[in-house]
Amino acid sequence: QVQLVESGGELVQPGGSLRLSCAASGFTLGYYTIGWFRQAPGKEREGVACISSTETSIYYIDSVKGRFTISRENTKNTVYLQMNSLKPEDTAVYYCATADPLYYADHVCRTSSVDHWGQGTQVTVSS
């Protein structure tokens, strides 16, 4: 059974850091392009960071460039999103998703062309 499980979301103060994890079971995460998406209340879902299977293609939405880092650890079948200098506007439910390995990272993030979604993890940035 294909499953993606996100973890690491919590309440954090502005300026703080979090690391989200996306663990896969039932398939090999390293074969796929992976994306982190988020959806805030009343807003459309947006692709935050995406990484290709070979890590040669990485995309970040402008609002997180220089603050967020996506990485993958294939030996643990896990993808991470390191989030630093968090802002209240980063508050959202964060989802990871898999996509066709032929897709570039920017295409996946911009079009949400994904195959499987995780259940999401809540990130709240507030003082």
PDB file of C-alpha atoms in Angstrom:
ATOM      1  CA  GLN A   1       0.000   0.000   0.000  1.00  0.00           C
ATOM      2  CA  VAL A   2       1.422   3.359  -1.069  1.00  0.00           C
ATOM      3  CA  GLN A   3       1.551   5.751   1.830  1.00  0.00           C
ATOM      4  CA  LEU A   4       3.155   9.116   2.568  1.00  0.00           C
ATOM      5  CA  VAL A   5       3.238  10.345   6.160  1.00  0.00           C
ATOM      6  CA  GLU A   6       4.247  13.879   7.057  1.00  0.00           C
ATOM      7  CA  SER A   7       5.435  14.885  10.518  1.00  0.00           C
ATOM      8  CA  GLY A   8       7.181  17.726  12.280  1.00  0.00           C
ATOM      9  CA  GLY A   9       4.549  20.419  12.141  1.00  0.00           C
ATOM     10  CA  GLU A  10       3.831  22.367  15.320  1.00  0.00           C
ATOM     11  CA  LEU A  11       3.373  25.822  16.808  1.00  0.00           C
ATOM     12  CA  VAL A  12       6.526  27.929  16.537  1.00  0.00           C
ATOM     13  CA  GLN A  13       7.323  31.593  17.172  1.00  0.00           C
ATOM     14  CA  PRO A  14       8.206  33.936  14.313  1.00  0.00           C
ATOM     15  CA  GLY A  15      11.888  33.591  13.451  1.00  0.00           C
ATOM     16  CA  GLY A  16      11.951  29.997  14.584  1.00  0.00           C
ATOM     17  CA  SER A  17      12.753  26.825  12.666  1.00  0.00           C
ATOM     18  CA  LEU A  18      11.084  23.508  11.939  1.00  0.00           C
ATOM     19  CA  ARG A  19      12.016  20.430   9.960  1.00  0.00           C
ATOM     20  CA  LEU A  20       9.197  18.567   8.291  1.00  0.00           C
ATOM     21  CA  SER A  21       9.613  14.934   7.306  1.00  0.00           C
ATOM     22  CA  CYS A  22       7.802  12.947   4.645  1.00  0.00           C
ATOM     23  CA  ALA A  23       8.240   9.212   5.081  1.00  0.00           C
ATOM     24  CA  ALA A  24       7.156   6.780   2.390  1.00  0.00           C
ATOM     25  CA  SER A  25       6.041   3.185   2.695  1.00  0.00           C
ATOM     26  CA  GLY A  26       5.041   0.686   0.040  1.00  0.00           C
ATOM     27  CA  PHE A  27       7.289   2.184  -2.618  1.00  0.00           C
ATOM     28  CA  THR A  28      10.744   3.682  -3.150  1.00  0.00           C
ATOM     29  CA  LEU A  29      10.605   7.428  -2.713  1.00  0.00           C
ATOM     30  CA  GLY A  30      13.935   7.919  -4.466  1.00  0.00           C
ATOM     31  CA  TYR A  31      12.430   7.054  -7.859  1.00  0.00           C
ATOM     32  CA  TYR A  32      10.099  10.047  -7.864  1.00  0.00           C
ATOM     33  CA  THR A  33      10.080  13.811  -8.053  1.00  0.00           C
ATOM     34  CA  ILE A  34       8.792  14.992  -4.670  1.00  0.00           C
ATOM     35  CA  GLY A  35       7.049  18.179  -3.717  1.00  0.00           C
ATOM     36  CA  TRP A  36       6.091  20.017  -0.563  1.00  0.00           C
ATOM     37  CA  PHE A  37       2.853  21.976  -0.863  1.00  0.00           C
ATOM     38  CA  ARG A  38       0.919  24.088   1.607  1.00  0.00           C
ATOM     39  CA  GLN A  39      -2.574  25.403   2.008  1.00  0.00           C
ATOM     40  CA  ALA A  40      -3.533  28.185   4.354  1.00  0.00           C
ATOM     41  CA  PRO A  41      -7.159  28.831   5.398  1.00  0.00           C
ATOM     42  CA  GLY A  42      -9.035  30.593   2.640  1.00  0.00           C
ATOM     43  CA  LYS A  43      -6.136  30.326   0.208  1.00  0.00           C
ATOM     44  CA  GLU A  44      -5.300  28.080  -2.697  1.00  0.00           C
ATOM     45  CA  ARG A  45      -2.764  25.317  -2.312  1.00  0.00           C
ATOM     46  CA  GLU A  46       0.702  26.283  -3.516  1.00  0.00           C
ATOM     47  CA  GLY A  47       3.848  24.370  -4.314  1.00  0.00           C
ATOM     48  CA  VAL A  48       6.531  25.424  -1.854  1.00  0.00           C
ATOM     49  CA  ALA A  49       9.538  23.289  -2.773  1.00  0.00           C
ATOM     50  CA  CYS A  50      10.082  20.431  -5.167  1.00  0.00           C
ATOM     51  CA  ILE A  51      13.049  18.174  -5.910  1.00  0.00           C
ATOM     52  CA  SER A  52      13.673  15.769  -8.741  1.00  0.00           C
ATOM     53  CA  SER A  53      14.672  12.154  -8.219  1.00  0.00           C
ATOM     54  CA  THR A  54      18.266  12.933  -9.225  1.00  0.00           C
ATOM     55  CA  GLU A  55      18.335  16.167  -7.169  1.00  0.00           C
ATOM     56  CA  THR A  56      19.488  18.046 -10.275  1.00  0.00           C
ATOM     57  CA  SER A  57      16.237  19.993 -10.447  1.00  0.00           C
ATOM     58  CA  ILE A  58      15.111  21.907  -7.356  1.00  0.00           C
ATOM     59  CA  TYR A  59      12.470  24.620  -7.192  1.00  0.00           C
ATOM     60  CA  TYR A  60      11.359  27.008  -4.461  1.00  0.00           C
ATOM     61  CA  ILE A  61       8.511  29.427  -4.513  1.00  0.00           C
ATOM     62  CA  ASP A  62       9.841  32.989  -4.235  1.00  0.00           C
ATOM     63  CA  SER A  63       8.402  33.594  -0.781  1.00  0.00           C
ATOM     64  CA  VAL A  64      10.554  30.844   0.790  1.00  0.00           C
ATOM     65  CA  LYS A  65      13.818  31.195  -1.144  1.00  0.00           C
ATOM     66  CA  GLY A  66      16.768  31.488   1.198  1.00  0.00           C
ATOM     67  CA  ARG A  67      14.698  30.255   4.162  1.00  0.00           C
ATOM     68  CA  PHE A  68      13.520  26.743   3.222  1.00  0.00           C
ATOM     69  CA  THR A  69      15.591  23.796   2.031  1.00  0.00           C
ATOM     70  CA  ILE A  70      14.244  20.597   0.538  1.00  0.00           C
ATOM     71  CA  SER A  71      16.369  17.461   0.733  1.00  0.00           C
ATOM     72  CA  ARG A  72      15.990  13.740   0.406  1.00  0.00           C
ATOM     73  CA  GLU A  73      17.543  10.818   2.247  1.00  0.00           C
ATOM     74  CA  ASN A  74      16.866   7.832   0.061  1.00  0.00           C
ATOM     75  CA  THR A  75      18.334   5.330   2.523  1.00  0.00           C
ATOM     76  CA  LYS A  76      15.540   6.318   4.920  1.00  0.00           C
ATOM     77  CA  ASN A  77      12.936   6.671   2.165  1.00  0.00           C
ATOM     78  CA  THR A  78      12.282  10.182   3.469  1.00  0.00           C
ATOM     79  CA  VAL A  79      12.186  13.739   2.162  1.00  0.00           C
ATOM     80  CA  TYR A  80      12.666  16.747   4.422  1.00  0.00           C
ATOM     81  CA  LEU A  81      11.742  20.406   4.403  1.00  0.00           C
ATOM     82  CA  GLN A  82      13.956  22.518   6.623  1.00  0.00           C
ATOM     83  CA  MET A  83      12.196  25.780   7.377  1.00  0.00           C
ATOM     84  CA  ASN A  84      14.118  28.651   8.949  1.00  0.00           C
ATOM     85  CA  SER A  85      13.213  32.251   9.759  1.00  0.00           C
ATOM     86  CA  LEU A  86       9.571  31.314   9.846  1.00  0.00           C
ATOM     87  CA  LYS A  87       6.963  34.015   9.378  1.00  0.00           C
ATOM     88  CA  PRO A  88       3.276  34.115  10.329  1.00  0.00           C
ATOM     89  CA  GLU A  89       2.423  33.897   6.627  1.00  0.00           C
ATOM     90  CA  ASP A  90       4.049  30.450   6.542  1.00  0.00           C
ATOM     91  CA  THR A  91       1.171  29.156   8.657  1.00  0.00           C
ATOM     92  CA  ALA A  92      -0.572  26.386   6.709  1.00  0.00           C
ATOM     93  CA  VAL A  93      -1.116  22.681   6.412  1.00  0.00           C
ATOM     94  CA  TYR A  94       1.922  21.249   4.642  1.00  0.00           C
ATOM     95  CA  TYR A  95       1.617  18.243   2.368  1.00  0.00           C
ATOM     96  CA  CYS A  96       4.174  16.142   0.562  1.00  0.00           C
ATOM     97  CA  ALA A  97       3.412  14.463  -2.732  1.00  0.00           C
ATOM     98  CA  THR A  98       5.042  12.251  -5.341  1.00  0.00           C
ATOM     99  CA  ALA A  99       5.208  12.986  -9.045  1.00  0.00           C
ATOM    100  CA  ASP A 100       6.388  11.389 -12.246  1.00  0.00           C
ATOM    101  CA  PRO A 101      10.205  11.138 -12.213  1.00  0.00           C
ATOM    102  CA  LEU A 102      10.307  12.660 -15.703  1.00  0.00           C
ATOM    103  CA  TYR A 103       8.804  15.910 -14.418  1.00  0.00           C
ATOM    104  CA  TYR A 104      11.078  18.792 -13.552  1.00  0.00           C
ATOM    105  CA  ALA A 105      10.728  20.182 -10.058  1.00  0.00           C
ATOM    106  CA  ASP A 106       9.360  23.552 -11.176  1.00  0.00           C
ATOM    107  CA  HIS A 107       6.634  21.888 -13.244  1.00  0.00           C
ATOM    108  CA  VAL A 108       5.480  19.813 -10.282  1.00  0.00           C
ATOM    109  CA  CYS A 109       5.403  22.758  -7.911  1.00  0.00           C
ATOM    110  CA  ARG A 110       3.700  25.138 -10.340  1.00  0.00           C
ATOM    111  CA  THR A 111       1.047  22.720 -11.627  1.00  0.00           C
ATOM    112  CA  SER A 112       0.570  20.294  -8.708  1.00  0.00           C
ATOM    113  CA  SER A 113       0.997  17.431 -11.190  1.00  0.00           C
ATOM    114  CA  VAL A 114       1.300  14.758  -8.535  1.00  0.00           C
ATOM    115  CA  ASP A 115       0.229  11.159  -8.074  1.00  0.00           C
ATOM    116  CA  HIS A 116      -0.009  10.625  -4.328  1.00  0.00           C
ATOM    117  CA  TRP A 117      -0.578  12.986  -1.397  1.00  0.00           C
ATOM    118  CA  GLY A 118       0.189  12.654   2.260  1.00  0.00           C
ATOM    119  CA  GLN A 119      -2.338  13.572   4.932  1.00  0.00           C
ATOM    120  CA  GLY A 120      -0.636  16.841   5.859  1.00  0.00           C
ATOM    121  CA  THR A 121       0.944  18.365   8.958  1.00  0.00           C
ATOM    122  CA  GLN A 122      -0.063  21.679  10.542  1.00  0.00           C
ATOM    123  CA  VAL A 123       2.515  24.438  10.847  1.00  0.00           C
ATOM    124  CA  THR A 124       1.503  27.466  12.899  1.00  0.00           C
ATOM    125  CA  VAL A 125       3.798  30.468  13.224  1.00  0.00           C
ATOM    126  CA  SER A 126       2.597  32.778  15.946  1.00  0.00           C
ATOM    127  CA  SER A 127       3.797  34.606  19.018  1.00  0.00           C
TER     128      SER A 127
END
